[in-house]
Short mmCIF file of C-alpha atoms in Angstrom, two decimals:
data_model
loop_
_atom_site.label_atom_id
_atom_site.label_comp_id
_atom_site.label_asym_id
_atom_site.label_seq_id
_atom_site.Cartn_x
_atom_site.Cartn_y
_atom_site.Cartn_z
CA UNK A 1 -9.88 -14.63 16.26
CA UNK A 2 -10.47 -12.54 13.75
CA UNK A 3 -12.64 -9.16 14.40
CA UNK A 4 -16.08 -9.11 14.32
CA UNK A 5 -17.33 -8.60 10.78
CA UNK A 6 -14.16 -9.26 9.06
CA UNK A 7 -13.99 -11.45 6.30
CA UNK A 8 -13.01 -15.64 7.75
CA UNK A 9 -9.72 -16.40 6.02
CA UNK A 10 -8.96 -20.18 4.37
CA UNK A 11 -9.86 -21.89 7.69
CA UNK A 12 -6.50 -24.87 6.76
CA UNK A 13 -4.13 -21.90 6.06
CA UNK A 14 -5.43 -20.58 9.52
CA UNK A 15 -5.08 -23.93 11.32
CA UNK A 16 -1.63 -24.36 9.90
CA UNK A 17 -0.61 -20.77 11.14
CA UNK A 18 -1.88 -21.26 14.53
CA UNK A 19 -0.29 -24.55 15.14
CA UNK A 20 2.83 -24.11 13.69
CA UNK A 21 4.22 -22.21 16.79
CA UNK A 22 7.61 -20.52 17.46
CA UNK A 23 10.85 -21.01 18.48
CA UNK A 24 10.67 -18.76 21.81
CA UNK A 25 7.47 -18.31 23.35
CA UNK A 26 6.77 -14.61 24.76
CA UNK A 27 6.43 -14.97 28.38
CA UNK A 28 4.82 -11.08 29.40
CA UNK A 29 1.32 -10.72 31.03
CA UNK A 30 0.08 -9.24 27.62
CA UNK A 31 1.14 -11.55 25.27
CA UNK A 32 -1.80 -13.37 24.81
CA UNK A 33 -3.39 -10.33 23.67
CA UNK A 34 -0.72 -9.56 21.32
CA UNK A 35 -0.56 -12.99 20.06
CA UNK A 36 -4.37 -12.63 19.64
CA UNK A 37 -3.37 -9.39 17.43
CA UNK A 38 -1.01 -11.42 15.04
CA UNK A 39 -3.32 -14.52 14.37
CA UNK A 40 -5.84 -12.00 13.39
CA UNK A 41 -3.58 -10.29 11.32
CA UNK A 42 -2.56 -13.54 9.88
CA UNK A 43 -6.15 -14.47 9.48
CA UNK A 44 -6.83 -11.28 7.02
CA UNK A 45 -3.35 -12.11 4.91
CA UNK A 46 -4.63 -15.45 4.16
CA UNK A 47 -8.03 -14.22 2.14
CA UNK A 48 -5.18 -13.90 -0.94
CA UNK A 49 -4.43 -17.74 -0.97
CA UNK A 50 -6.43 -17.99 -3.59
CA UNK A 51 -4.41 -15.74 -5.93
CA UNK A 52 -1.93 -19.00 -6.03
CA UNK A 53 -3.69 -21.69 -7.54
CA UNK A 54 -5.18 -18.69 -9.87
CA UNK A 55 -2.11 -18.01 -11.20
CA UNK A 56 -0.84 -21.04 -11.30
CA UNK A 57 -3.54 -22.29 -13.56
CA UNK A 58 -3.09 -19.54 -15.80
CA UNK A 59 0.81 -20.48 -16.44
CA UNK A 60 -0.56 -24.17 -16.41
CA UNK A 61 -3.13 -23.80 -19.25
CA UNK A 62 -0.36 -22.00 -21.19
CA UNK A 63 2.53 -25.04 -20.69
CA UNK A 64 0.00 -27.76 -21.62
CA UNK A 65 -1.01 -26.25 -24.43
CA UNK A 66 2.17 -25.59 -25.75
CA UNK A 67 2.75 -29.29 -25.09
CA UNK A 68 -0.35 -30.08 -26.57
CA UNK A 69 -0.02 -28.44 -29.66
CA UNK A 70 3.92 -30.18 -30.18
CA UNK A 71 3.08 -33.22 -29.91
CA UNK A 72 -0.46 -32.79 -32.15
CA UNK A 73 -0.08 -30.59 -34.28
CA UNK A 74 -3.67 -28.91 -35.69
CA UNK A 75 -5.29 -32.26 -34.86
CA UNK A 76 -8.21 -31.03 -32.00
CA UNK A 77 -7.02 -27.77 -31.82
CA UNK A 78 -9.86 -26.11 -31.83
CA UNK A 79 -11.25 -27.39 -28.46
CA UNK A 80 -8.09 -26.82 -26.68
CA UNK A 81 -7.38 -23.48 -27.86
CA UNK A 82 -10.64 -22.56 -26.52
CA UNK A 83 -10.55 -23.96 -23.27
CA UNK A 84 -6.75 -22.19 -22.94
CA UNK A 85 -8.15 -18.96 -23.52
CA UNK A 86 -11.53 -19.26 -21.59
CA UNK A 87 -9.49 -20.29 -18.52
CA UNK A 88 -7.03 -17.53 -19.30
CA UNK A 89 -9.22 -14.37 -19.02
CA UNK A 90 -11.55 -16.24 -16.80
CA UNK A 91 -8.78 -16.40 -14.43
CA UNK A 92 -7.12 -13.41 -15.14
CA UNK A 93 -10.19 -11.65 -13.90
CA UNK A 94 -10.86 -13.67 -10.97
CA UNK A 95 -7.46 -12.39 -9.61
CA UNK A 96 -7.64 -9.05 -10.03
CA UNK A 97 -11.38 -9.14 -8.31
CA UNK A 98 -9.16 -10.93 -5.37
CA UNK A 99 -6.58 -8.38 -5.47
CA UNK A 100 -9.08 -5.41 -5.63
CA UNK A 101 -11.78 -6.36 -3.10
CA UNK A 102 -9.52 -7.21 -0.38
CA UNK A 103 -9.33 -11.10 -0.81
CA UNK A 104 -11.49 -13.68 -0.98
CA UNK A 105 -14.33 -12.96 1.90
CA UNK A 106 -15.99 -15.18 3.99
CA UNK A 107 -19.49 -15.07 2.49
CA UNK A 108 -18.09 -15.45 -0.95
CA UNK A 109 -15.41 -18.36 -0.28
CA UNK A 110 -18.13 -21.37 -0.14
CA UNK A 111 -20.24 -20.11 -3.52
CA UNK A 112 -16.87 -19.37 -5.13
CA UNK A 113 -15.65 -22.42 -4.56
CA UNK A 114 -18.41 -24.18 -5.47
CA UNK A 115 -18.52 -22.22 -8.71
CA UNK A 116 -15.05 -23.00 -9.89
CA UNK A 117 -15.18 -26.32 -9.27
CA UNK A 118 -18.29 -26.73 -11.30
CA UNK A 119 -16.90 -24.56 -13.87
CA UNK A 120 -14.06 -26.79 -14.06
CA UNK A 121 -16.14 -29.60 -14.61
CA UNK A 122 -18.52 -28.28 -17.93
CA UNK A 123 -15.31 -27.37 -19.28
CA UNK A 124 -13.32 -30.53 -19.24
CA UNK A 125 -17.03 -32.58 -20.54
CA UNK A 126 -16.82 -30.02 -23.45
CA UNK A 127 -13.77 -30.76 -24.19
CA UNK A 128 -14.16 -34.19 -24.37
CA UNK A 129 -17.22 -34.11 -26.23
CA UNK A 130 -15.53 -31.94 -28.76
CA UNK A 131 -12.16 -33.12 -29.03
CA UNK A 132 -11.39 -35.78 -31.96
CA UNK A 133 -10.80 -39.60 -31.09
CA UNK A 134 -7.33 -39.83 -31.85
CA UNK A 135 -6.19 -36.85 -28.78
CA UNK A 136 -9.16 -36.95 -26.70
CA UNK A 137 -7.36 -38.41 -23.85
CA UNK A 138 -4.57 -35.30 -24.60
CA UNK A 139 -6.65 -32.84 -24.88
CA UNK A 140 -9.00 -33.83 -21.19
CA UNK A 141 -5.27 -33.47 -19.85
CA UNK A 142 -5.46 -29.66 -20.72
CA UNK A 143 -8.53 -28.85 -19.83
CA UNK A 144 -7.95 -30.76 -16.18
CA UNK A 145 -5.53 -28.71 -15.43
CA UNK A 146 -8.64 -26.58 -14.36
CA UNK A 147 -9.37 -29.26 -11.65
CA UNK A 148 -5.67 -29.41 -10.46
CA UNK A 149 -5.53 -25.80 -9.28
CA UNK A 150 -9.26 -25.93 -8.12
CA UNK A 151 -8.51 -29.15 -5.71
CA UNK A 152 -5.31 -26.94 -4.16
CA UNK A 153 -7.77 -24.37 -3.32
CA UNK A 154 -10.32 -26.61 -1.43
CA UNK A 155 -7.14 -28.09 0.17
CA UNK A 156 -6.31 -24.02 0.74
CA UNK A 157 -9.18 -23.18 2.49
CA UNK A 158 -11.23 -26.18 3.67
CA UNK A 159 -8.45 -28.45 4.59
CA UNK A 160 -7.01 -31.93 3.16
CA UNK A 161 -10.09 -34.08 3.93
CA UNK A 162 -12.45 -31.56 1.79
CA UNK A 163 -9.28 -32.15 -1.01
CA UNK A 164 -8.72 -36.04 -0.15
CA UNK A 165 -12.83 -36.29 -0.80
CA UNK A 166 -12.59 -34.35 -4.43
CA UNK A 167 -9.58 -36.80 -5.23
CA UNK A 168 -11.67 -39.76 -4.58
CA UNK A 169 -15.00 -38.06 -6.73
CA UNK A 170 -12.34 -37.30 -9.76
CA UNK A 171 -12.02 -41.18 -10.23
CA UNK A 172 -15.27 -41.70 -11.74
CA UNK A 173 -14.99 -38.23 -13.24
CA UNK A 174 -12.47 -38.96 -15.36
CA UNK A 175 -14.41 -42.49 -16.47
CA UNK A 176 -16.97 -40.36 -17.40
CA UNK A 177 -15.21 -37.93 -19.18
CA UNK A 178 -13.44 -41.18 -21.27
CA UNK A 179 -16.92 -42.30 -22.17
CA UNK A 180 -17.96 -38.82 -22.93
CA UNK A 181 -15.49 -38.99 -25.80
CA UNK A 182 -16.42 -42.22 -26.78
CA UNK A 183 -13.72 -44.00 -25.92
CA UNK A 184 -14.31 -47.47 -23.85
CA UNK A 185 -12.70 -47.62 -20.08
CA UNK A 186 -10.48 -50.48 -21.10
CA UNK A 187 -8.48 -48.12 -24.08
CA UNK A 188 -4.61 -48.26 -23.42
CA UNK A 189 -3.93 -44.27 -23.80
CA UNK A 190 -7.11 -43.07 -22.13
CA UNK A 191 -6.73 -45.77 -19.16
CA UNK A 192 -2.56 -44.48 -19.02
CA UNK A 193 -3.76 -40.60 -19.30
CA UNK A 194 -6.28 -41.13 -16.51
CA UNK A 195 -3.82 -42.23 -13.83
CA UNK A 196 -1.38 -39.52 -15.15
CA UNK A 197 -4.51 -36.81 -14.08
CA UNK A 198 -5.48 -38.28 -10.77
CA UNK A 199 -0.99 -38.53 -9.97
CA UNK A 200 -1.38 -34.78 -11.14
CA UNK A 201 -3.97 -34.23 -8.46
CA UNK A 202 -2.45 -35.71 -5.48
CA UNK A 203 0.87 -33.85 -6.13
CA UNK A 204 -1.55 -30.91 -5.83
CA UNK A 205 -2.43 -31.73 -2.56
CA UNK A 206 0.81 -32.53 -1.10
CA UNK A 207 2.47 -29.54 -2.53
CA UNK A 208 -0.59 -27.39 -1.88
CA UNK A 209 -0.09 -28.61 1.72
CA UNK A 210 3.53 -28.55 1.87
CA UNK A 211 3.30 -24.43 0.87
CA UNK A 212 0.92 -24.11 3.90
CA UNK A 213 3.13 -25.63 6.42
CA UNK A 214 5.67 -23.50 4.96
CA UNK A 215 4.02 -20.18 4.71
CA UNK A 216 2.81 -20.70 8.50
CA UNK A 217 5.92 -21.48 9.64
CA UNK A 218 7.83 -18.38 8.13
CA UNK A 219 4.86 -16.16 9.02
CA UNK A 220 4.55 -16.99 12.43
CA UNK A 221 8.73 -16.72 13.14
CA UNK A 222 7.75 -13.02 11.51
CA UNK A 223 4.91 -12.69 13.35
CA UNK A 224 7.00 -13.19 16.46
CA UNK A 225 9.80 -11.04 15.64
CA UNK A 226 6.97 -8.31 15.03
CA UNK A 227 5.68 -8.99 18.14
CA UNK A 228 9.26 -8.21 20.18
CA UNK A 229 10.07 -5.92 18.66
CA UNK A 230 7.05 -3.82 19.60
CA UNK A 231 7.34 -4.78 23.14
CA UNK A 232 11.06 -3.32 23.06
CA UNK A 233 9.64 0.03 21.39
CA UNK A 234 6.70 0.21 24.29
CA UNK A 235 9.24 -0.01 26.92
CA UNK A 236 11.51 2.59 25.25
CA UNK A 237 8.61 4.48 25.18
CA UNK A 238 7.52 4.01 28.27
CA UNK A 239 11.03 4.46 29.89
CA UNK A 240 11.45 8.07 27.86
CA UNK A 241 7.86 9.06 29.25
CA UNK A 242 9.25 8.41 32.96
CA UNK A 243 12.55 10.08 32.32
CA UNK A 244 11.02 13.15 30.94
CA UNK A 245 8.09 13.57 33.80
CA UNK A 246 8.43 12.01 36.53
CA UNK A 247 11.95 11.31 37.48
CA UNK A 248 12.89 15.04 35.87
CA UNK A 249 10.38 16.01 38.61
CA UNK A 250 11.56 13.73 41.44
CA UNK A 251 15.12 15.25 40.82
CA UNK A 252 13.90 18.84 40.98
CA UNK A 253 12.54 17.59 44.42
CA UNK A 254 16.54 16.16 44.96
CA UNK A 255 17.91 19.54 44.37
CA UNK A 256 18.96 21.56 47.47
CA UNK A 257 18.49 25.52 47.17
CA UNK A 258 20.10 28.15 49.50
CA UNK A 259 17.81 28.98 52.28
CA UNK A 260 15.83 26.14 52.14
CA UNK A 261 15.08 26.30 56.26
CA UNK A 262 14.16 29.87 55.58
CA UNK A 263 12.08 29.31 52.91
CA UNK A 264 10.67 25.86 53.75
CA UNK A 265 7.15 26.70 53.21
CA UNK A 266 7.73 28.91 50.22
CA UNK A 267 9.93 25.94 48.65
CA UNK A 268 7.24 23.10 49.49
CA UNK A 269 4.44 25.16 47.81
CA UNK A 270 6.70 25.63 44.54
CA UNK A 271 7.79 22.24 44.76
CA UNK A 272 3.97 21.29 45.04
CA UNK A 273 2.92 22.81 41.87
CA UNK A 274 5.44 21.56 39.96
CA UNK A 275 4.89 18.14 40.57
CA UNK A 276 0.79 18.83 40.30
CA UNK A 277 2.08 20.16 36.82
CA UNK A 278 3.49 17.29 36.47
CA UNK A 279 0.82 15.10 37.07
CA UNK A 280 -1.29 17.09 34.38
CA UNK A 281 0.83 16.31 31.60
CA UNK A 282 1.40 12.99 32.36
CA UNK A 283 -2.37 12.22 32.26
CA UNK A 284 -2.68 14.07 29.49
CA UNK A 285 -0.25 12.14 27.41
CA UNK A 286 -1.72 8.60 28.95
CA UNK A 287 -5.41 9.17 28.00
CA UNK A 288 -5.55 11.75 25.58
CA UNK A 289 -5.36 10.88 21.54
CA UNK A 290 -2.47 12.23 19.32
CA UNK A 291 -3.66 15.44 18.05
CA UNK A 292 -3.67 15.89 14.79
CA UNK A 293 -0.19 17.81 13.67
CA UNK A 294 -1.40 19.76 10.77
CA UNK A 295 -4.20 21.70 13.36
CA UNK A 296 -0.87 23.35 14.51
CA UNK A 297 1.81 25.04 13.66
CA UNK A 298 5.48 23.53 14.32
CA UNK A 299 6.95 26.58 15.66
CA UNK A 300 3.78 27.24 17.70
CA UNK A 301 4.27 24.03 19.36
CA UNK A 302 8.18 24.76 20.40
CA UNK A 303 6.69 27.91 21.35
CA UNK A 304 4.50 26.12 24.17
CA UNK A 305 7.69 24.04 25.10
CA UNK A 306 9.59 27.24 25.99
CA UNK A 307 6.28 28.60 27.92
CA UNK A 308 6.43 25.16 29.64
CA UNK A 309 9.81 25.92 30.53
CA UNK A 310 9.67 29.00 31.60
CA UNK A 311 8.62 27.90 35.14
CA UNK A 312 11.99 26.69 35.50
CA UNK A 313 13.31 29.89 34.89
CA UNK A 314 14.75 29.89 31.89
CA UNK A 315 14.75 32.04 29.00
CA UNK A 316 13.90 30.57 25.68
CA UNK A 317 14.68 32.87 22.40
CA UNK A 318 12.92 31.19 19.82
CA UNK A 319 14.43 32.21 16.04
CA UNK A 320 12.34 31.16 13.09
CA UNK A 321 12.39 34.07 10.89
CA UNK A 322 13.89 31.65 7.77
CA UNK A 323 11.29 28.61 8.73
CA UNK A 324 8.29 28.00 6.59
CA UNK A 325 5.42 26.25 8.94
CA UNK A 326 3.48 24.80 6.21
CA UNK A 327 6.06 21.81 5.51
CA UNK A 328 4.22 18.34 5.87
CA UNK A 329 5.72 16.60 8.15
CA UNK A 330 4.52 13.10 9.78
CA UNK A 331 3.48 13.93 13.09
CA UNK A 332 5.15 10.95 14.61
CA UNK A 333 7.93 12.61 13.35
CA UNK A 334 7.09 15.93 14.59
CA UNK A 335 6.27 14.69 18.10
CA UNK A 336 9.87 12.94 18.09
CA UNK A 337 11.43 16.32 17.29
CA UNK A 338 9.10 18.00 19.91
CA UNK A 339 10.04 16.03 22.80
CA UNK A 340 13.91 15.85 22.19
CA UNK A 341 13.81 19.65 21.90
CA UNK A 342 12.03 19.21 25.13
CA UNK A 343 14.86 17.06 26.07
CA UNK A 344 17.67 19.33 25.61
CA UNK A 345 15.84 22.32 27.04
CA UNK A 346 15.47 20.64 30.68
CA UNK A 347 19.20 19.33 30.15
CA UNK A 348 20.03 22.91 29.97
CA UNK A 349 18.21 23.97 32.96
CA UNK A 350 19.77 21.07 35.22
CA UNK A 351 23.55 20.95 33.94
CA UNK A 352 24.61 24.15 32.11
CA UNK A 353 24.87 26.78 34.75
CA UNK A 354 22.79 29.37 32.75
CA UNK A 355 18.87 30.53 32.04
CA UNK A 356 19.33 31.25 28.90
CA UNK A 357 19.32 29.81 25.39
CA UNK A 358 18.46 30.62 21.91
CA UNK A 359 16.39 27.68 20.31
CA UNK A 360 16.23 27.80 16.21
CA UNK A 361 14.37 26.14 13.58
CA UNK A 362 15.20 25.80 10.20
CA UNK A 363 14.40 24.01 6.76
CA UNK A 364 17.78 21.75 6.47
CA UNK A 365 18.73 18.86 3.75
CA UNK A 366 14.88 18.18 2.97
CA UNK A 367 13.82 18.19 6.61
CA UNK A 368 13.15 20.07 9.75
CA UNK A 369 16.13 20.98 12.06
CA UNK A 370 16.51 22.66 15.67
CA UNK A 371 19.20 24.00 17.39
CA UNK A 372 19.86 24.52 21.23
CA UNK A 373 22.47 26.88 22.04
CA UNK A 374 23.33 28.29 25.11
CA UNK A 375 26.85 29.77 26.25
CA UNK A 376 26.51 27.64 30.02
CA UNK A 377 29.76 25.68 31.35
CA UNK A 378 29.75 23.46 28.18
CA UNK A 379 31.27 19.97 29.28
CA UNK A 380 34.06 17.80 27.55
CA UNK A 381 31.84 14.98 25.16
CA UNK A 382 35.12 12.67 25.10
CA UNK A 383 35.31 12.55 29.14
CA UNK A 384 31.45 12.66 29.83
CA UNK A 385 29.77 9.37 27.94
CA UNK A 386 26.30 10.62 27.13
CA UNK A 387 23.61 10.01 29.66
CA UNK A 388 19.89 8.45 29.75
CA UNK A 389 18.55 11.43 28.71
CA UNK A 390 21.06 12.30 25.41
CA UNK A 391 21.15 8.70 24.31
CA UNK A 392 17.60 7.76 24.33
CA UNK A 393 15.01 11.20 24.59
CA UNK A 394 17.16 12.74 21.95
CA UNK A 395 19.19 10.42 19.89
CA UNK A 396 17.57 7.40 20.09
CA UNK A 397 14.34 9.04 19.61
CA UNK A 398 15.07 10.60 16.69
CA UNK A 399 16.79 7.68 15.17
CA UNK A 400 13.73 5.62 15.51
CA UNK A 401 11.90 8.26 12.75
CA UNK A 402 14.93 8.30 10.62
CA UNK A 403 16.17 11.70 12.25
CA UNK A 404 19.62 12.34 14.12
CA UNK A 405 20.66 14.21 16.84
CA UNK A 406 24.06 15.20 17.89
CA UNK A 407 25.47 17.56 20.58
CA UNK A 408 28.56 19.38 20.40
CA UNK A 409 29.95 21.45 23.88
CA UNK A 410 33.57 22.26 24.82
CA UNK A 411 34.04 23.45 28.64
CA UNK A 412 33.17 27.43 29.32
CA UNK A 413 31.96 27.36 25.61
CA UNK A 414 28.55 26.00 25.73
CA UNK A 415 26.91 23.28 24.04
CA UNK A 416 24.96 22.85 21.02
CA UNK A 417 22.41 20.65 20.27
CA UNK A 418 21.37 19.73 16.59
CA UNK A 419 18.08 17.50 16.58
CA UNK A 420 16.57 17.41 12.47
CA UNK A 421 13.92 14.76 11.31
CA UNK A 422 13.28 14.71 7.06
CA UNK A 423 9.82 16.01 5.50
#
């Protein structure tokens, strides 16, 4: 359902959306929710169905006349040309007061629709009043073209028996509009050019429906793909936030320290506050909002990342004599870059047998780039394949903002690792 407040899109297009289904149904807990999400998002799209018919009827009146004028030369041109350019501006301006107030909203749909249609009619009786003899029955073909797009958007927005009713009323429209002219119901062109306008109306409907099955169909296979593809991200995201909290925590716990029986209750307490630490952050990331990225300065936040890691003893020398802080910088981006520096800083506390490292930021190739070094044990790339903590809190995390990381190490030469995101 839409929210509360928003506009009510065409209620067939909606219908067609929500029926058409998908090939693979999501089967989580929360997908009803999410599916709720994506009709509602469908439901907003669909306030621009009306920009089709609109601009089909302003090609339309062009073609016909063009027709028109071929096979009649100057004979009731008047009329016609005047109808073609009324409908022209009045339609070019009814799409771009679509496009510009956000689509066609509820409290407007029923008047507008009411409006064109009657709009449509005065213009085809003028017509036909005004038209000579000899092409009325050509030139009410013009000027219908009005009612041709108008009955798609009825079909468009209050379904095909609201467009099935208009095609049945349009019978003894278009006798009227014959005797309007002055032409009897039993004359041979006017009796041949009134089927031709009530054929042109039910191909209306049935290709005005035929788009709607169509455009439900292929929107809710998007829809879908949407939908997974933003479950896969929340796990990734989910997974990272365990990796780098918790289970970096729960392996500190793992790790066996000389004189542990000596220093039992010294090692508990320490132990203790790093998981209540812990704990803290990990709340803090669950309920609080983003902050806003441009309150803060970049290097001020790898700053509070060394702090942070300065519990676990090591030694963070932060260089950014050559780094400008006022670059913008998304802050989806900048959190990315945060937490993979964040990343390789605990990688170098558990696996590179030193407490020290030199951590520097720099404007590179139109982005932001940082650089771990240290000059620990270093390990052989080609023999280790990269673990959990490389190949998703750095790389993959990066990736996903259009950044790269890479990490270079040799054994008893250290290891360096290159994380840059672009402005």
């Amino acid at each position: 359902m839409p929210e509360a407040g928003s506009p009510a899109p065409p209620r067939a297009l909606v219908r067609t959306l929500l029926r058409s289904g998908t090939p693979a149904e999501p089967t989580d807990a929360d997908d009803g929710d999410l599916a709720a999400v994506g009709d509602a998002t469908l439901a907003r799209a669909s306030r621009y169905w009306v920009v089709v018919p609109l601009a089909y009827r302003i090609a339309a009146f062009v073609k016909v006349f063009i027709g028109f004028t071929a096979a009649n030369g100057r004979l009731g041109l008047g009329p016609v040309l005047g109808a073609t350019l009324f409908a022209v501006v009045a339609n070019t301006a009814a799409t771009i007061w679509v496009l510009r107030a956000g689509g066609l909203r509820a409290r407007f749909t029923g008047r507008a629709l009411g409006l064109d249609l009657a709009v449509g009619v005065v213009l085809n009786f003028v017509v036909a009043m005004t038209a000579p003899t000899p092409v009325q029955p050509f030139a009410v073909d013009v000027s219908w073209t009005w009612l041709v797009s108008g009955v798609a958007m009825w079909a468009g927005t209050c379904g095909l028996p609201a467009a099935l009713w208009l095609f049945v009323a349009s019978v003894p429209l278009r006798a009227a509009l014959t005797l309007a002219g002055g032409l009897p119901l039993s004359h041979q062109l006017a009796l041949t050019r009134s089927i031709g306008c009530l054929v042109a109306l039910a191909v209306a409907i049935v290709i005005a429906v035929a788009i709607l099955i169509l455009l439900g169909v292929g929107t809710r296979f998007a829809v879908d793909i949407g939908l997974r593809r933003g479950r896969e991200a929340e796990r990734r995201r989910t997974r990272r936030i365990m990796h780098d909290s918790v289970l970096q925590t729960l392996e500190a716990l793992a790790i066996a320290a000389p004189g542990d029986d000596a220093h039992a209750a010294t090692r508990l307490s320490e132990l203790r506050s790093v998981a209540k630490a812990q704990a803290a952050e990990l709340r803090q990331r669950i309920t609080e909002p983003v902050p806003d990225g441009s309150t803060r300065g970049f290097a001020v936040e790898l700053a509070d990342v060394a702090t942070e890691m300065a519990r676990d003893g090591l030694r963070t020398q932060l260089v950014a004599a050559d780094f400008a802080d006022d670059r913008k910088v998304s802050q989806d981006r900048r959190t990315a870059l945060v937490e993979a520096v964040r990343e390789a800083l605990r990688n170098t506390v558990k696996h590179s047998g030193t407490n020290q490292v030199v951590l520097r930021v720099e404007e590179r190739d139109g982005g932001i780039a940082v650089v771990a070094r240290d000059q620990g044990q270093g390990f052989d790339v080609r023999d280790r394949p990269p673990g959990f903590g490389i190949s998703q809190s750095i790389v993959a995390r990066l990736a996903e903002v259009g950044g790269r990381g890479t990490v270079d190490s040799q054994p008893g030469r250290g290891t360096r690792v290159t994380m840059w995101v672009p402005g």
